[in-house]
PDB file of C-alpha atoms (C1' of nucleotides) in Angstrom:
ATOM      1  CA  MET A1417      63.224  98.252  94.777  1.00  0.00           C
ATOM      2  CA  ASN A1418      63.330 101.311  92.602  1.00  0.00           C
ATOM      3  CA  GLY A1419      62.261 103.902  95.102  1.00  0.00           C
ATOM      4  CA  PHE A1420      63.669 104.482  98.498  1.00  0.00           C
ATOM      5  CA  PHE A1421      66.239 101.732  98.295  1.00  0.00           C
ATOM      6  CA  ARG A1422      67.675 103.063  95.092  1.00  0.00           C
ATOM      7  CA  GLN A1423      68.207 106.461  96.648  1.00  0.00           C
ATOM      8  CA  VAL A1424      69.787 104.941  99.716  1.00  0.00           C
ATOM      9  CA  TYR A1425      72.171 102.937  97.579  1.00  0.00           C
ATOM     10  CA  ALA A1426      72.986 106.003  95.507  1.00  0.00           C
ATOM     11  CA  ILE A1427      73.955 107.958  98.583  1.00  0.00           C
ATOM     12  CA  VAL A1428      75.984 105.163 100.110  1.00  0.00           C
ATOM     13  CA  ALA A1429      77.786 104.690  96.826  1.00  0.00           C
ATOM     14  CA  GLY A1430      78.756 108.329  96.961  1.00  0.00           C
ATOM     15  CA  ILE A1431      80.389 108.304 100.356  1.00  0.00           C
ATOM     16  CA  PRO A1432      84.013 109.391  99.871  1.00  0.00           C
ATOM     17  CA  GLU A1433      86.892 107.402 101.306  1.00  0.00           C
ATOM     18  CA  GLY A1434      87.809 108.213 104.831  1.00  0.00           C
ATOM     19  CA  LYS A1435      84.316 109.471 105.522  1.00  0.00           C
ATOM     20  CA  VAL A1436      81.316 107.966 107.240  1.00  0.00           C
ATOM     21  CA  THR A1437      77.676 108.819 107.604  1.00  0.00           C
ATOM     22  CA  THR A1438      74.719 107.622 109.622  1.00  0.00           C
ATOM     23  CA  TYR A1439      71.420 105.966 108.802  1.00  0.00           C
ATOM     24  CA  GLY A1440      69.580 108.900 110.228  1.00  0.00           C
ATOM     25  CA  LEU A1441      71.386 111.384 108.018  1.00  0.00           C
ATOM     26  CA  ILE A1442      70.685 109.370 104.911  1.00  0.00           C
ATOM     27  CA  ALA A1443      67.040 109.153 105.817  1.00  0.00           C
ATOM     28  CA  GLU A1444      66.950 112.839 106.511  1.00  0.00           C
ATOM     29  CA  THR A1445      68.537 113.624 103.172  1.00  0.00           C
ATOM     30  CA  LEU A1446      65.868 111.576 101.462  1.00  0.00           C
ATOM     31  CA  GLY A1447      63.213 113.525 103.266  1.00  0.00           C
ATOM     32  CA  HIS A1448      62.324 110.893 105.858  1.00  0.00           C
ATOM     33  CA  LEU A1449      63.346 112.357 109.149  1.00  0.00           C
ATOM     34  CA  ARG A1450      62.422 109.211 111.011  1.00  0.00           C
ATOM     35  CA  GLY A1451      63.287 106.645 108.421  1.00  0.00           C
ATOM     36  CA  ALA A1452      66.576 105.501 109.880  1.00  0.00           C
ATOM     37  CA  ARG A1453      65.244 102.009 110.376  1.00  0.00           C
ATOM     38  CA  THR A1454      64.172 101.773 106.781  1.00  0.00           C
ATOM     39  CA  VAL A1455      67.642 102.815 105.675  1.00  0.00           C
ATOM     40  CA  GLY A1456      69.150 100.172 107.875  1.00  0.00           C
ATOM     41  CA  TRP A1457      66.845  97.623 106.395  1.00  0.00           C
ATOM     42  CA  ALA A1458      67.841  98.720 102.907  1.00  0.00           C
ATOM     43  CA  MET A1459      71.474  98.234 103.814  1.00  0.00           C
ATOM     44  CA  HIS A1460      70.680  94.757 104.982  1.00  0.00           C
ATOM     45  CA  CYS A1461      69.450  93.957 101.490  1.00  0.00           C
ATOM     46  CA  ILE A1462      72.380  95.353  99.527  1.00  0.00           C
ATOM     47  CA  PRO A1463      73.384  92.994  96.717  1.00  0.00           C
ATOM     48  CA  ARG A1464      77.072  92.179  96.816  1.00  0.00           C
ATOM     49  CA  GLU A1465      77.593  93.035  93.158  1.00  0.00           C
ATOM     50  CA  LEU A1466      76.987  96.666  93.942  1.00  0.00           C
ATOM     51  CA  ASP A1467      80.054  96.784  96.168  1.00  0.00           C
ATOM     52  CA  LEU A1468      78.584  99.574  98.200  1.00  0.00           C
ATOM     53  CA  PRO A1469      80.873 100.915 100.948  1.00  0.00           C
ATOM     54  CA  SER A1470      78.334  99.997 103.570  1.00  0.00           C
ATOM     55  CA  HIS A1471      81.144  99.829 106.107  1.00  0.00           C
ATOM     56  CA  ARG A1472      81.149 103.604 105.948  1.00  0.00           C
ATOM     57  CA  VAL A1473      77.603 103.740 107.215  1.00  0.00           C
ATOM     58  CA  VAL A1474      77.383 103.608 110.965  1.00  0.00           C
ATOM     59  CA  ASN A1475      74.803 104.254 113.618  1.00  0.00           C
ATOM     60  CA  ARG A1476      74.595 107.528 115.423  1.00  0.00           C
ATOM     61  CA  ALA A1477      76.866 106.424 118.242  1.00  0.00           C
ATOM     62  CA  GLY A1478      79.654 105.825 115.745  1.00  0.00           C
ATOM     63  CA  THR A1479      79.622 102.101 116.278  1.00  0.00           C
ATOM     64  CA  LEU A1480      78.627  99.401 113.866  1.00  0.00           C
ATOM     65  CA  ALA A1481      75.569  97.375 114.062  1.00  0.00           C
ATOM     66  CA  PRO A1482      75.196  93.895 115.422  1.00  0.00           C
ATOM     67  CA  GLY A1483      78.615  92.757 114.476  1.00  0.00           C
ATOM     68  CA  ASP A1484      78.901  89.948 111.959  1.00  0.00           C
ATOM     69  CA  ILE A1485      78.197  91.844 108.794  1.00  0.00           C
ATOM     70  CA  PHE A1486      81.740  92.079 107.502  1.00  0.00           C
ATOM     71  CA  GLY A1487      82.974  89.100 109.397  1.00  0.00           C
ATOM     72  CA  GLY A1488      83.197  90.957 112.672  1.00  0.00           C
ATOM     73  CA  PRO A1489      83.605  94.429 114.128  1.00  0.00           C
ATOM     74  CA  GLU A1490      87.373  94.188 113.978  1.00  0.00           C
ATOM     75  CA  ILE A1491      87.224  93.562 110.245  1.00  0.00           C
ATOM     76  CA  GLN A1492      85.158  96.621 109.635  1.00  0.00           C
ATOM     77  CA  ARG A1493      87.293  98.702 111.937  1.00  0.00           C
ATOM     78  CA  MET A1494      90.293  97.610 109.947  1.00  0.00           C
ATOM     79  CA  MET A1495      88.603  98.482 106.655  1.00  0.00           C
ATOM     80  CA  LEU A1496      87.765 101.952 107.885  1.00  0.00           C
ATOM     81  CA  ALA A1497      91.186 102.506 109.385  1.00  0.00           C
ATOM     82  CA  ALA A1498      92.692 101.575 106.020  1.00  0.00           C
ATOM     83  CA  GLU A1499      90.728 104.407 104.463  1.00  0.00           C
ATOM     84  CA  GLY A1500      91.952 106.942 106.942  1.00  0.00           C
ATOM     85  CA  VAL A1501      89.135 106.881 109.456  1.00  0.00           C
ATOM     86  CA  THR A1502      90.320 107.389 112.992  1.00  0.00           C
ATOM     87  CA  PHE A1503      88.820 105.844 116.104  1.00  0.00           C
ATOM     88  CA  LEU A1504      88.328 107.129 119.583  1.00  0.00           C
ATOM     89  CA  PRO A1505      89.844 105.399 122.609  1.00  0.00           C
ATOM     90  CA  ASP A1506      86.495 103.782 123.323  1.00  0.00           C
ATOM     91  CA  GLY A1507      86.501 102.089 119.920  1.00  0.00           C
ATOM     92  CA  ARG A1508      84.000 104.388 118.284  1.00  0.00           C
ATOM     93  CA  ILE A1509      84.528 106.323 115.078  1.00  0.00           C
ATOM     94  CA  ASP A1510      85.575 109.939 115.458  1.00  0.00           C
ATOM     95  CA  MET A1511      82.250 111.104 114.078  1.00  0.00           C
ATOM     96  CA  PRO A1512      82.750 114.894 114.158  1.00  0.00           C
ATOM     97  CA  LYS A1513      85.954 114.442 112.207  1.00  0.00           C
ATOM     98  CA  HIS A1514      84.760 111.982 109.574  1.00  0.00           C
ATOM     99  CA  LEU A1515      81.045 112.544 109.375  1.00  0.00           C
ATOM    100  CA  TRP A1516      79.948 113.120 105.806  1.00  0.00           C
ATOM    101  CA  ILE A1517      76.694 114.824 105.032  1.00  0.00           C
ATOM    102  CA  PRO A1518      75.175 113.662 101.740  1.00  0.00           C
ATOM    103  CA  ASP A1519      74.044 116.149  99.124  1.00  0.00           C
ATOM    104  CA  GLY A1520      70.346 116.718  98.952  1.00  0.00           C
ATOM    105  CA  ALA A1521      69.706 115.092  95.608  1.00  0.00           C
ATOM    106  CA  PRO A1522      71.370 111.754  94.961  1.00  0.00           C
ATOM    107  CA  GLU A1523      71.439 111.112  91.243  1.00  0.00           C
ATOM    108  CA  ALA A1524      73.685 108.122  90.919  1.00  0.00           C
ATOM    109  CA  GLU A1525      72.212 105.511  88.667  1.00  0.00           C
ATOM    110  CA  LEU A1526      72.050 101.938  89.748  1.00  0.00           C
ATOM    111  CA  PRO A1527      71.145  98.896  87.684  1.00  0.00           C
ATOM    112  CA  GLU A1528      67.868  97.099  88.176  1.00  0.00           C
ATOM    113  CA  ARG A1529      67.928  94.276  90.631  1.00  0.00           C
ATOM    114  CA  ARG A1530      65.728  91.914  92.488  1.00  0.00           C
ATOM    115  CA  PRO A1531      64.776  92.155  96.121  1.00  0.00           C
ATOM    116  CA  CYS A1532      67.001  90.462  98.625  1.00  0.00           C
TER     117      CYS A1532
ATOM    118  C1'  DC B 150      45.068  94.495 101.849  1.00  0.00           C
ATOM    119  C1'  DA B 151      47.113  93.505 106.734  1.00  0.00           C
ATOM    120  C1'  DT B 152      51.124  91.987 109.285  1.00  0.00           C
ATOM    121  C1'  DT B 153      55.961  91.472 110.028  1.00  0.00           C
ATOM    122  C1'  DT B 154      60.631  93.009 110.022  1.00  0.00           C
ATOM    123  C1'  DG B 155      64.989  95.514 110.407  1.00  0.00           C
ATOM    124  C1'  DA B 156      72.618  97.201 109.701  1.00  0.00           C
ATOM    125  C1'  DC B 157      68.081 102.966 113.826  1.00  0.00           C
ATOM    126  C1'  DT B 158      67.019 106.966 117.080  1.00  0.00           C
ATOM    127  C1'  DT B 159      65.272 109.192 120.949  1.00  0.00           C
ATOM    128  C1'  DT B 160      63.486 109.486 125.375  1.00  0.00           C
ATOM    129  C1'  DG B 161      62.430 108.308 130.101  1.00  0.00           C
ATOM    130  C1'  DA B 162      63.489 105.504 134.430  1.00  0.00           C
TER     131       DA B 162
ATOM    132  C1'  DT C 886      75.743 106.466 133.409  1.00  0.00           C
ATOM    133  C1'  DT C 887      73.391 102.379 131.704  1.00  0.00           C
ATOM    134  C1'  DC C 888      69.185  99.840 130.251  1.00  0.00           C
ATOM    135  C1'  DA C 889      64.569  99.242 128.385  1.00  0.00           C
ATOM    136  C1'  DA C 890      60.573 100.722 125.599  1.00  0.00           C
ATOM    137  C1'  DA C 891      58.246 103.089 122.032  1.00  0.00           C
ATOM    138  C1'  DG C 892      58.187 105.452 117.555  1.00  0.00           C
ATOM    139  C1'  DC C 893      58.704 105.439 112.401  1.00  0.00           C
ATOM    140  C1'  DC C 894      59.026 104.047 107.409  1.00  0.00           C
ATOM    141  C1'  DA C 895      59.269 101.305 103.306  1.00  0.00           C
ATOM    142  C1'  DA C 896      59.637  96.682 101.383  1.00  0.00           C
ATOM    143  C1'  DA C 897      58.616  91.808 101.968  1.00  0.00           C
ATOM    144  C1'  DT C 898      55.323  88.052 102.876  1.00  0.00           C
TER     145       DT C 898
END
DNA sequence: CATTTGACTTTGA
DNA sequence: TTCAAAGCCAAAT
């Protein structure tokens, strides 16, 4: 839990309000150009106590995953909208406008924790 | 140590 | 344009 996951969490924790990023970008920032799936898996295991803004992490299309993570897509859309994120007519996030590219070296420190 | 899994991405039909 | 299949990586079992 102290390697890749920690870095993923650090980056997610650093996403500013009103911004979003993608799994692929996070992976890329960590040096794993094709590690999007791993990032997604890491997100799946996020402990609640970390309060990571995982709702700001979306897939490349600008839509959210499967759906029931935050109680439903509408919930998440509402959360994002509350932070200033705008949506396109087709219900997807306005990626070019809100996409946030993480800095190369995440240094945020996170407490030790057990696997999900 | 080998297999499975997952909130993804890209490509080809 | 929409749908299906394969590729990739790290942690979990």
